[in-house]
Coordinates of C-alpha atoms and ligand atoms in Angstrom, one line a residue:
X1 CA 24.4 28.5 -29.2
X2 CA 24.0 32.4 -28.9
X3 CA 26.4 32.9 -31.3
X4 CA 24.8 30.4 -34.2
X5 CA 21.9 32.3 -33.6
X6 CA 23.0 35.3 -34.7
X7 CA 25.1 33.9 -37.3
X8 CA 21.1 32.3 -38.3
X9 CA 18.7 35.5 -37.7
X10 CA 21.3 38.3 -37.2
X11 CA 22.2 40.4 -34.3
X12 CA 19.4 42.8 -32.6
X13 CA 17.5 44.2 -29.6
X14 CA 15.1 42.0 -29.2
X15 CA 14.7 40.0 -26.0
X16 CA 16.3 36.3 -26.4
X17 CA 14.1 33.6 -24.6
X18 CA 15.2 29.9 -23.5
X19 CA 13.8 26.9 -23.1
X20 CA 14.6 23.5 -22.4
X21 CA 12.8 19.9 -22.7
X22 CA 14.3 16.5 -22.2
X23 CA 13.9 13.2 -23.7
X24 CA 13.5 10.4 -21.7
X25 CA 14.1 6.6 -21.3
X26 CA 11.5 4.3 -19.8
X27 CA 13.2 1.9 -16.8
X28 CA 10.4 -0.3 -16.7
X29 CA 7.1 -1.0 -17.8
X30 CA 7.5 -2.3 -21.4
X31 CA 4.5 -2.9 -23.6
X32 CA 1.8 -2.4 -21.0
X33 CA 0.9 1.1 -22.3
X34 CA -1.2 -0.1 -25.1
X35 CA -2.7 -2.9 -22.3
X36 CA -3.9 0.1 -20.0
X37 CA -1.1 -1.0 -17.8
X38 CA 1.3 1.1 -16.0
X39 CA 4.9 2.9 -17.2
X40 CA 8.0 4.2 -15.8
X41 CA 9.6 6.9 -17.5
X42 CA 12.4 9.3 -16.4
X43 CA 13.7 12.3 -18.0
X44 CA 17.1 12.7 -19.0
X45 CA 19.6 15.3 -18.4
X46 CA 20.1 15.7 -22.1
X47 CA 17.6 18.2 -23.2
X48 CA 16.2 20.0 -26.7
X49 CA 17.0 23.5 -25.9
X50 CA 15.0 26.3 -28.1
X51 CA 16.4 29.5 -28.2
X52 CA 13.7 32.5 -29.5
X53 CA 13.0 36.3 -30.6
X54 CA 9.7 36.8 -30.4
X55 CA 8.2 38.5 -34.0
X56 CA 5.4 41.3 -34.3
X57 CA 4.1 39.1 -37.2
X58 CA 2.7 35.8 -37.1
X59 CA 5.8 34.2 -39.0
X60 CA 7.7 31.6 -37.2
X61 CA 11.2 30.9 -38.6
X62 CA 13.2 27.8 -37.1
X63 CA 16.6 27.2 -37.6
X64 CA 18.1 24.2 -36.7
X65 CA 22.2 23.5 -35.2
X66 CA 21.7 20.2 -37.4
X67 CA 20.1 21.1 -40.6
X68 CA 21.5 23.8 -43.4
X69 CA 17.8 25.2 -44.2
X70 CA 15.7 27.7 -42.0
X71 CA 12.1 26.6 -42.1
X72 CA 9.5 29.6 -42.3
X73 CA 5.6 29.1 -41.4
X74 CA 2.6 31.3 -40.9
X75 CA 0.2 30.5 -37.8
X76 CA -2.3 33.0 -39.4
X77 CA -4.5 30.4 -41.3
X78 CA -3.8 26.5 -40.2
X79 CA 0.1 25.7 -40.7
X80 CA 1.1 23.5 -43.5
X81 CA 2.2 20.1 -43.5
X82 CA 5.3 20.6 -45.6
X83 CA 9.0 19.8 -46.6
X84 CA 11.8 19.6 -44.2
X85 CA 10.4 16.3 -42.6
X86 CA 12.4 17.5 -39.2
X87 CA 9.8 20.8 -39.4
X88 CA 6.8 18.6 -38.7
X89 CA 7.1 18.4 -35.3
X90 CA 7.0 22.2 -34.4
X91 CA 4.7 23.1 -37.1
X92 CA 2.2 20.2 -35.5
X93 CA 2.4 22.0 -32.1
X94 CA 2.2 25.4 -33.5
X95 CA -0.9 24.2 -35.3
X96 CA -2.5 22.7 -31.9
X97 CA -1.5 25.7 -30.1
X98 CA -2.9 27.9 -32.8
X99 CA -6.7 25.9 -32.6
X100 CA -6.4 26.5 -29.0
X101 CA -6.0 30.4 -29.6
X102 CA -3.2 30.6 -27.3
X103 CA -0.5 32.4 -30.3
X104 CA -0.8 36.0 -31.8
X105 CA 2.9 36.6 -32.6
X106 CA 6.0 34.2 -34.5
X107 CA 8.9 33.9 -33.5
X108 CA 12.4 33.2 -34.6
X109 CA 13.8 30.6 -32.9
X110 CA 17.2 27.6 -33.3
X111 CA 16.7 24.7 -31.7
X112 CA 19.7 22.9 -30.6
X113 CA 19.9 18.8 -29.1
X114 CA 21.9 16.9 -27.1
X115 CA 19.2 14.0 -27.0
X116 CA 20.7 11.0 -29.8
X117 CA 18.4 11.4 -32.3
X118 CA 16.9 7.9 -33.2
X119 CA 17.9 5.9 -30.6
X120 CA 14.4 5.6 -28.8
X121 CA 15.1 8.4 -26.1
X122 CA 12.3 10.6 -27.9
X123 CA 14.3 13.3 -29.2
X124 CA 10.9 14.0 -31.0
X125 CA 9.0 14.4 -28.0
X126 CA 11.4 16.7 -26.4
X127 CA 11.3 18.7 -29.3
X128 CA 7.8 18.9 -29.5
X129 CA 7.4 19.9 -25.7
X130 CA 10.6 22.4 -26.6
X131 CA 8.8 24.1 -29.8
X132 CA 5.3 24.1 -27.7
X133 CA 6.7 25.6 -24.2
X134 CA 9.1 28.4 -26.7
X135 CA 5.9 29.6 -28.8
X136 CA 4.0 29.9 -25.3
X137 CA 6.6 31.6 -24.0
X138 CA 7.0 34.5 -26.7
X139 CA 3.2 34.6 -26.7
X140 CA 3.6 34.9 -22.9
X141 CA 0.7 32.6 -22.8
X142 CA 0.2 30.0 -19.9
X143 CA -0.9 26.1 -20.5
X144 CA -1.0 23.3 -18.2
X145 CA 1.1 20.5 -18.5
X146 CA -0.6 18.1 -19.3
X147 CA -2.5 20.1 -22.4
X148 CA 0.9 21.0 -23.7
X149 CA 1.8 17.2 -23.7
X150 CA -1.4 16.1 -25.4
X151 CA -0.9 18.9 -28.1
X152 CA 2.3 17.7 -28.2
X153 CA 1.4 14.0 -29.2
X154 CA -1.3 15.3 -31.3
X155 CA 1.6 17.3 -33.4
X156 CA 3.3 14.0 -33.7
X157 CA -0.3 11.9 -34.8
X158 CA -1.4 14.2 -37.2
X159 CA 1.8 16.2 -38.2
X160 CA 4.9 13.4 -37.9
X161 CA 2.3 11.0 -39.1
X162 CA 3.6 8.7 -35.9
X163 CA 0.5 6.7 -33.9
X164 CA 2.6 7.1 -30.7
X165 CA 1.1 7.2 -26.6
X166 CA 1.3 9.6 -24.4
X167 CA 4.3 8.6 -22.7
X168 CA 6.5 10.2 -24.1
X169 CA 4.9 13.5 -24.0
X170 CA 4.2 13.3 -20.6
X171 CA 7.7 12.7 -18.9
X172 CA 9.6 15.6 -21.2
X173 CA 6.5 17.8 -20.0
X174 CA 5.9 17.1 -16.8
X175 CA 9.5 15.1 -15.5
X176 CA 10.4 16.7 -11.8
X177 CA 14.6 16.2 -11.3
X178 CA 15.2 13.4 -9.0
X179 CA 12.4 11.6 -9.8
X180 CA 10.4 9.2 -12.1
X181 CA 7.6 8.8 -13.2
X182 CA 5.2 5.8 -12.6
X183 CA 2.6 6.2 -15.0
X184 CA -1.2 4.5 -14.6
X185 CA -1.5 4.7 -18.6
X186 CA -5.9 4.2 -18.1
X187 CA -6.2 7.1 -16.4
X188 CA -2.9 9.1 -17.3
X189 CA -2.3 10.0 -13.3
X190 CA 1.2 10.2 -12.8
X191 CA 3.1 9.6 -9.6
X192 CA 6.3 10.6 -8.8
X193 CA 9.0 8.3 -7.2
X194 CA 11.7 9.8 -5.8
X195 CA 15.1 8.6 -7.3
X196 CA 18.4 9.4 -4.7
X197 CA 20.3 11.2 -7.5
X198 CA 23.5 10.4 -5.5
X199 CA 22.9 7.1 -4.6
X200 CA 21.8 5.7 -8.3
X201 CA 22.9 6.7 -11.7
X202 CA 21.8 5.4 -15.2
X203 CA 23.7 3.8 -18.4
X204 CA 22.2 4.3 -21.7
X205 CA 23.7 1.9 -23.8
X206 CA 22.5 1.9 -27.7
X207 CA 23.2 -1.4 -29.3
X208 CA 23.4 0.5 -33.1
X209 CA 21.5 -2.4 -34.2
X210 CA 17.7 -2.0 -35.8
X211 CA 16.5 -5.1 -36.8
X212 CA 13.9 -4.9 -39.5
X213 CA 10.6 -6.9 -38.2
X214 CA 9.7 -4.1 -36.0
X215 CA 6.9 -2.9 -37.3
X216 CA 5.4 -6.3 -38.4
X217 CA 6.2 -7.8 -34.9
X218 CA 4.6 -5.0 -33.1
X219 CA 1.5 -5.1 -34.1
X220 CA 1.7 -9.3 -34.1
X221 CA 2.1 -8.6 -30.3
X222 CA -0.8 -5.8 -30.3
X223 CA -3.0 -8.4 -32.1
X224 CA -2.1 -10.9 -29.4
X225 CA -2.6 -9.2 -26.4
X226 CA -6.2 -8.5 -28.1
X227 CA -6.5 -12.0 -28.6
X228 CA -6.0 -12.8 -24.9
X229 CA -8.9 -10.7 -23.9
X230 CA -11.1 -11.9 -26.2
X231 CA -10.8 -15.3 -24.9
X232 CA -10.2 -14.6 -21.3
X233 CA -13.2 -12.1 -21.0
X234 CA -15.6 -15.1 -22.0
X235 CA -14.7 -15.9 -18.5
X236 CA -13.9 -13.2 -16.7
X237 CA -16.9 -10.4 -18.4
X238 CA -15.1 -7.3 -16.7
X239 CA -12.1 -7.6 -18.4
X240 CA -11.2 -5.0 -20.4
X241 CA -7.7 -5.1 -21.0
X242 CA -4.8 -6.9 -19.7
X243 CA -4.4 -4.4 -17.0
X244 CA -7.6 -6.2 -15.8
X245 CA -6.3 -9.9 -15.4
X246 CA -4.0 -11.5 -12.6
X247 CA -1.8 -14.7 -13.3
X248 CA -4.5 -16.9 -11.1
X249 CA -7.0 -15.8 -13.6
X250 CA -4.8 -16.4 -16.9
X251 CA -4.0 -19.8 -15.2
X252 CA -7.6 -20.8 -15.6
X253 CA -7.8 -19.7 -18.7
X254 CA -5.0 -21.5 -19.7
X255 CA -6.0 -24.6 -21.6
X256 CA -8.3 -21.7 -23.6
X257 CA -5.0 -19.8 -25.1
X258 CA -2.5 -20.6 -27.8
X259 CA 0.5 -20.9 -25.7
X260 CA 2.1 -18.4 -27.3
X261 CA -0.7 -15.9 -26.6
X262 CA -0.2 -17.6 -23.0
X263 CA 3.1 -16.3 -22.8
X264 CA 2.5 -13.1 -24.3
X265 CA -0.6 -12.3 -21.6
X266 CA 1.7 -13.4 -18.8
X267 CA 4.7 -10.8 -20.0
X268 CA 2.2 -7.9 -19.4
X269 CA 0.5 -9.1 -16.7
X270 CA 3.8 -10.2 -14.8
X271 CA 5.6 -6.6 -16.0
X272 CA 2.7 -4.6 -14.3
X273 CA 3.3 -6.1 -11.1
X274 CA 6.9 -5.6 -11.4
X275 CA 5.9 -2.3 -12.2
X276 CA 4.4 -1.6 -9.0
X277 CA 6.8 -3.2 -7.3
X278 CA 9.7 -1.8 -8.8
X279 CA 8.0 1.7 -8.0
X280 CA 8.1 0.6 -4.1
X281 CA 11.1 -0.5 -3.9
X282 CA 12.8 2.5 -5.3
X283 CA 10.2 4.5 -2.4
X284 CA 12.4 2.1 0.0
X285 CA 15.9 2.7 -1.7
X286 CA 16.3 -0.7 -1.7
X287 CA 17.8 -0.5 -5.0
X288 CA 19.4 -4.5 -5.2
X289 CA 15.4 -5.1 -5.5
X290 CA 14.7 -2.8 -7.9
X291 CA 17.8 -3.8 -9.7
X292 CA 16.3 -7.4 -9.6
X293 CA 13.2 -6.2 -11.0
X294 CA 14.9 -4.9 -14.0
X295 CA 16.8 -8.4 -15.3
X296 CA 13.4 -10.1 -14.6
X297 CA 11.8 -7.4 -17.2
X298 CA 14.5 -8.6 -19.4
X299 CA 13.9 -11.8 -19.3
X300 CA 10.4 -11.8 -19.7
X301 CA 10.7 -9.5 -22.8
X302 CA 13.3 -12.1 -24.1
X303 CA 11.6 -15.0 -23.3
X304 CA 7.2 -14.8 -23.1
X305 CA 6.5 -11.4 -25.4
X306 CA 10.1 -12.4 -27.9
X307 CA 11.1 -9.0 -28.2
X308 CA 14.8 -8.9 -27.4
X309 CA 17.4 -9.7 -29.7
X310 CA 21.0 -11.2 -29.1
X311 CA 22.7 -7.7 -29.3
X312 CA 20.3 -6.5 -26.6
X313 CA 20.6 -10.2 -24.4
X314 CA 24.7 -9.2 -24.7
X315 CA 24.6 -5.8 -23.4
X316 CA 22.3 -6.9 -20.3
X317 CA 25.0 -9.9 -19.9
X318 CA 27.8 -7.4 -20.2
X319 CA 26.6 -4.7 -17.5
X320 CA 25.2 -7.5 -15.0
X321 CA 28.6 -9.1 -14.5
X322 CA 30.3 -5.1 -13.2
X323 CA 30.1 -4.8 -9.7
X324 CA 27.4 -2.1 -8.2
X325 CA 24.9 -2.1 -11.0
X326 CA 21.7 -3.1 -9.9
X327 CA 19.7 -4.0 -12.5
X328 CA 19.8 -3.9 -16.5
X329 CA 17.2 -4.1 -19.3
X330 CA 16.3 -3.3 -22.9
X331 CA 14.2 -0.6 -23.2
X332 CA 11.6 0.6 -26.2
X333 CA 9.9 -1.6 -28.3
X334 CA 12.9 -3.7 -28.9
X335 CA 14.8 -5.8 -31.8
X336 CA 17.4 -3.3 -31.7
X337 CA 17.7 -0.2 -30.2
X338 CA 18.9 0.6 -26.4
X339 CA 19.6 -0.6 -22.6
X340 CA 19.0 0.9 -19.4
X341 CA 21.7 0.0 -16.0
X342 CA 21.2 1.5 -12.7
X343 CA 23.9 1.0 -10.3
X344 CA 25.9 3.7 -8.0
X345 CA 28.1 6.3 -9.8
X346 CA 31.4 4.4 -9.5
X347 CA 29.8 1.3 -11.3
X348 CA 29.2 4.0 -14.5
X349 CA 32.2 3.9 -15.8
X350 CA 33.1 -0.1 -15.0
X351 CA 30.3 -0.9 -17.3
X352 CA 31.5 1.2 -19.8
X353 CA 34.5 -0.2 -20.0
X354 CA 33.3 -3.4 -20.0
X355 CA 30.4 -2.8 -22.8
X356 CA 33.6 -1.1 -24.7
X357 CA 36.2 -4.0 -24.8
X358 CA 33.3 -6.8 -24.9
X359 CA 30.2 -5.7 -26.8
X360 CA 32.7 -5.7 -29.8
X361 CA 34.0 -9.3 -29.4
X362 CA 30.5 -10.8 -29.2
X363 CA 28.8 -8.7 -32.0
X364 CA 31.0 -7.0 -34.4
X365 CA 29.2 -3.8 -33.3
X366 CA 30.4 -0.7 -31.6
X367 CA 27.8 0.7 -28.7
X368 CA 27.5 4.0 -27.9
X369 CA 26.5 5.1 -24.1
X370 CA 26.1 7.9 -21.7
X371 CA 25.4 8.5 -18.2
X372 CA 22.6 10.3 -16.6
X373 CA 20.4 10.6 -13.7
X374 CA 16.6 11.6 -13.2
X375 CA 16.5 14.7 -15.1
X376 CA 14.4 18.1 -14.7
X377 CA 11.1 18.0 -16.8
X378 CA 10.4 21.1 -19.4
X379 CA 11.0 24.1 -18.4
X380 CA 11.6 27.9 -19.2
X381 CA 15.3 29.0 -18.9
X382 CA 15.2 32.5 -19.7
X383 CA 11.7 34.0 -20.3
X384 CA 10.7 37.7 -21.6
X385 CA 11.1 40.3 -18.6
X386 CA 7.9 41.7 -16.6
Ligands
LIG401 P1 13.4 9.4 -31.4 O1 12.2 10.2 -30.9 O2 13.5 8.1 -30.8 O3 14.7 10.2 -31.2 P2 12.1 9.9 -33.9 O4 12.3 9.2 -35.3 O5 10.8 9.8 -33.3 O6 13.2 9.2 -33.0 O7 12.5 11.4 -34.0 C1 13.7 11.8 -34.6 C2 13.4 12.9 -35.6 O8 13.1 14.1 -34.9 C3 14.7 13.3 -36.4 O9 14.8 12.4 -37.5 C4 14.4 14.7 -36.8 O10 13.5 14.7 -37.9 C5 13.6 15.2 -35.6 N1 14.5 16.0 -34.7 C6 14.6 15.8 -33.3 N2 15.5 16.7 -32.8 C7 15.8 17.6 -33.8 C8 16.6 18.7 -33.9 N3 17.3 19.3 -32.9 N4 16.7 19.3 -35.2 C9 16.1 18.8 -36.2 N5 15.3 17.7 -36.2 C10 15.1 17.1 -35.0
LIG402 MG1 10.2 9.7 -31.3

């Protein structure tokens, strides 16, 4: 990476900083955010890694290992929304950082990923965090965590022109190695779970499928979870969200609900709890109950909220049949897109295998998979000296 840097801005005295931010899959906890329920993100050990001169102007230039074009933006007057699309999401965080007063100088700066890009591990968030956390650094200015996360999703509201939660943000920001993150996503307090690093290991599995209705289907589900607390809050006035409603409750409300909005209400309400539990049960290393929690996502996903598709139901299938992994579930919004297994290092490999010489057969599709455990959040590499 040093030497594409040079080959990009050429060869001089200037101090060279690092930095480094992660992208990050969620192991359970699937659409609850947007129900003020509770998440479970962990970062990777795949990172973005920015590499940066500071400037004594207020030019930023931004190379790219993956693009021809360097990018070049002033953070004098408020930074541009413009042409490459991939330059939104640094330009968005300069921009926040820049309202915030926190940047005097550019910088020149090649940002490098070994985070799939597209494959709903937020390669976008971990370069948002990356972009924010190298402009600080250069600026040797100082934000906390948290702030650099929410100017981080701002960038991607207002500059990547993507509607996304805080989620993402938060776990490449503020991810500690070894752990995950169970995330309370009314009041954005996270809690950190320890995760035995040598006991459990994770499979990524991207099914390379994308299935079309996304979008449409999404906000069907929003508009149905809404639905739900419309009705049940006639009952129950403090309801807010579905954060606020137990099964016992929905069960009286039953014969009040479409039953597919029955089934969609009990997915989030049923996936909170599991949640929770999961979050214990990984505090106990009892990880066959954790692993138990994960299929019974799965199936809930598949079966009440209808977000799985066969590709997805076959990779779960596949990795549940190899000795020593625990648990297995799609993760993201869904139709498409990728799995999570946890199961002990020596099971890695197995499901590999397995994924490689079946996943074929039953779909016509090649997968594509890696291994990681709990990964270390954002953080600076190589600063300026002094
Ligand atoms: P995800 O976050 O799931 O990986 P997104 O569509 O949200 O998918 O973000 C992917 C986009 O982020 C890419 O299309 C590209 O524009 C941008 N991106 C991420 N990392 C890089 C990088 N290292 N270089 C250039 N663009 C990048
Ligand atoms: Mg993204």
């Amino acid at each position: 990476m040093e030497k594409l840097f040079v080959d990009k801005f050429g060869d001089d005295s200037r101090p060279l900083i690092k930095v480094r931010a992660p992208g990050r899959v969620n192991l359970i906890g699937e659409h609850t955010d947007y129900n003020d329920g509770y998440v479970f993100p962990m970062a990777l050990t795949r990172n973005t890694t920015i590499l940066a001169k500071p400037r004594t102007d207020s030019t930023v230039r931004l190379a790219s290992s993956i693009e021809p074009q360097i990018v070049e933006f002033s953070i004098d007057t408020a930074v541009k929304k413009e042409a490459p699309k991939w330059s939104a999401y640094p330009r968005g965080v300069a921009e926040a950082l820049r309202q915030k007063k926190l940047l005097k100088i550019g910088m020149d700066a090649l940002v490098y990923t070994d985070v799939p890009l597209g494959g709903g591990l937020s390669s976008s968030a971990s370069f948002e965090v990356a972009s924010g956390l190298a402009l600080l650094t250069v600026n040797r200015a100082k934000m906390n965590l948290p702030d650099l996360a929410l100017a981080c999703q701002w960038a991607e509201h207002q500059y990547a022109g993507v509607p996304c939660g805080i989620m993402d943000q938060y776990i490449s920001a503020m991810g500690v190695k070894g752990h995950a993150m169970l995330l309370d996503c009314r009041d954005l307090t996270p809690r950190q779970i320890p995760l035995d690093n040598s006991q459990v290991e994770f499979l990524i599995v991207n099914s390379n499928v994308k299935h079309e209705l996304v979008q449409g289907e999404y906000t069907a589900r929003r508009n149905q979870c809404q639905r739900a607390v419309e009705l049940i809050s006639r009952s129950f006035p403090t309801v807010k969200a579905l954060r606020d409603v137990s099964m016992t409750m929905l069960e009286e409300c039953r014969l009040e609900l479409d039953p597919v909005v029955f089934r969609r209400a009990k997915h989030v309400i049923t996936e909170n709890q599991r949640t929770l539990e999961f979050a214990s049960a990984l505090e106990k290393k009892n990880w066959a109950h954790a692993g138990e929690l994960m299929y019974a996502s799965h199936n809930s996903l598949r079966d009440d909220y209808g977000v799985s598709c066969p590709e997805l139901d076959a990779l779960v299938d596949i990795c549940a049949a190899v000795p020593g992994i625990y648990g297995a579930r799609m993760t993201g919004g869904g139709f498409g897109g990728s799995i999570v297994a946890m199961g002990r290092h020596a099971a890695m490999a197995d499901a590999a295998v397995a994924i490689d010489n079946q996943y074929p057969q039953r779909t016509g599709l090649q997968a594509t998979h890696f291994v990681t455990t709990a990964g270390a959040g954002a953080h600076v590499v190589q600063g300026l000296a002094g």
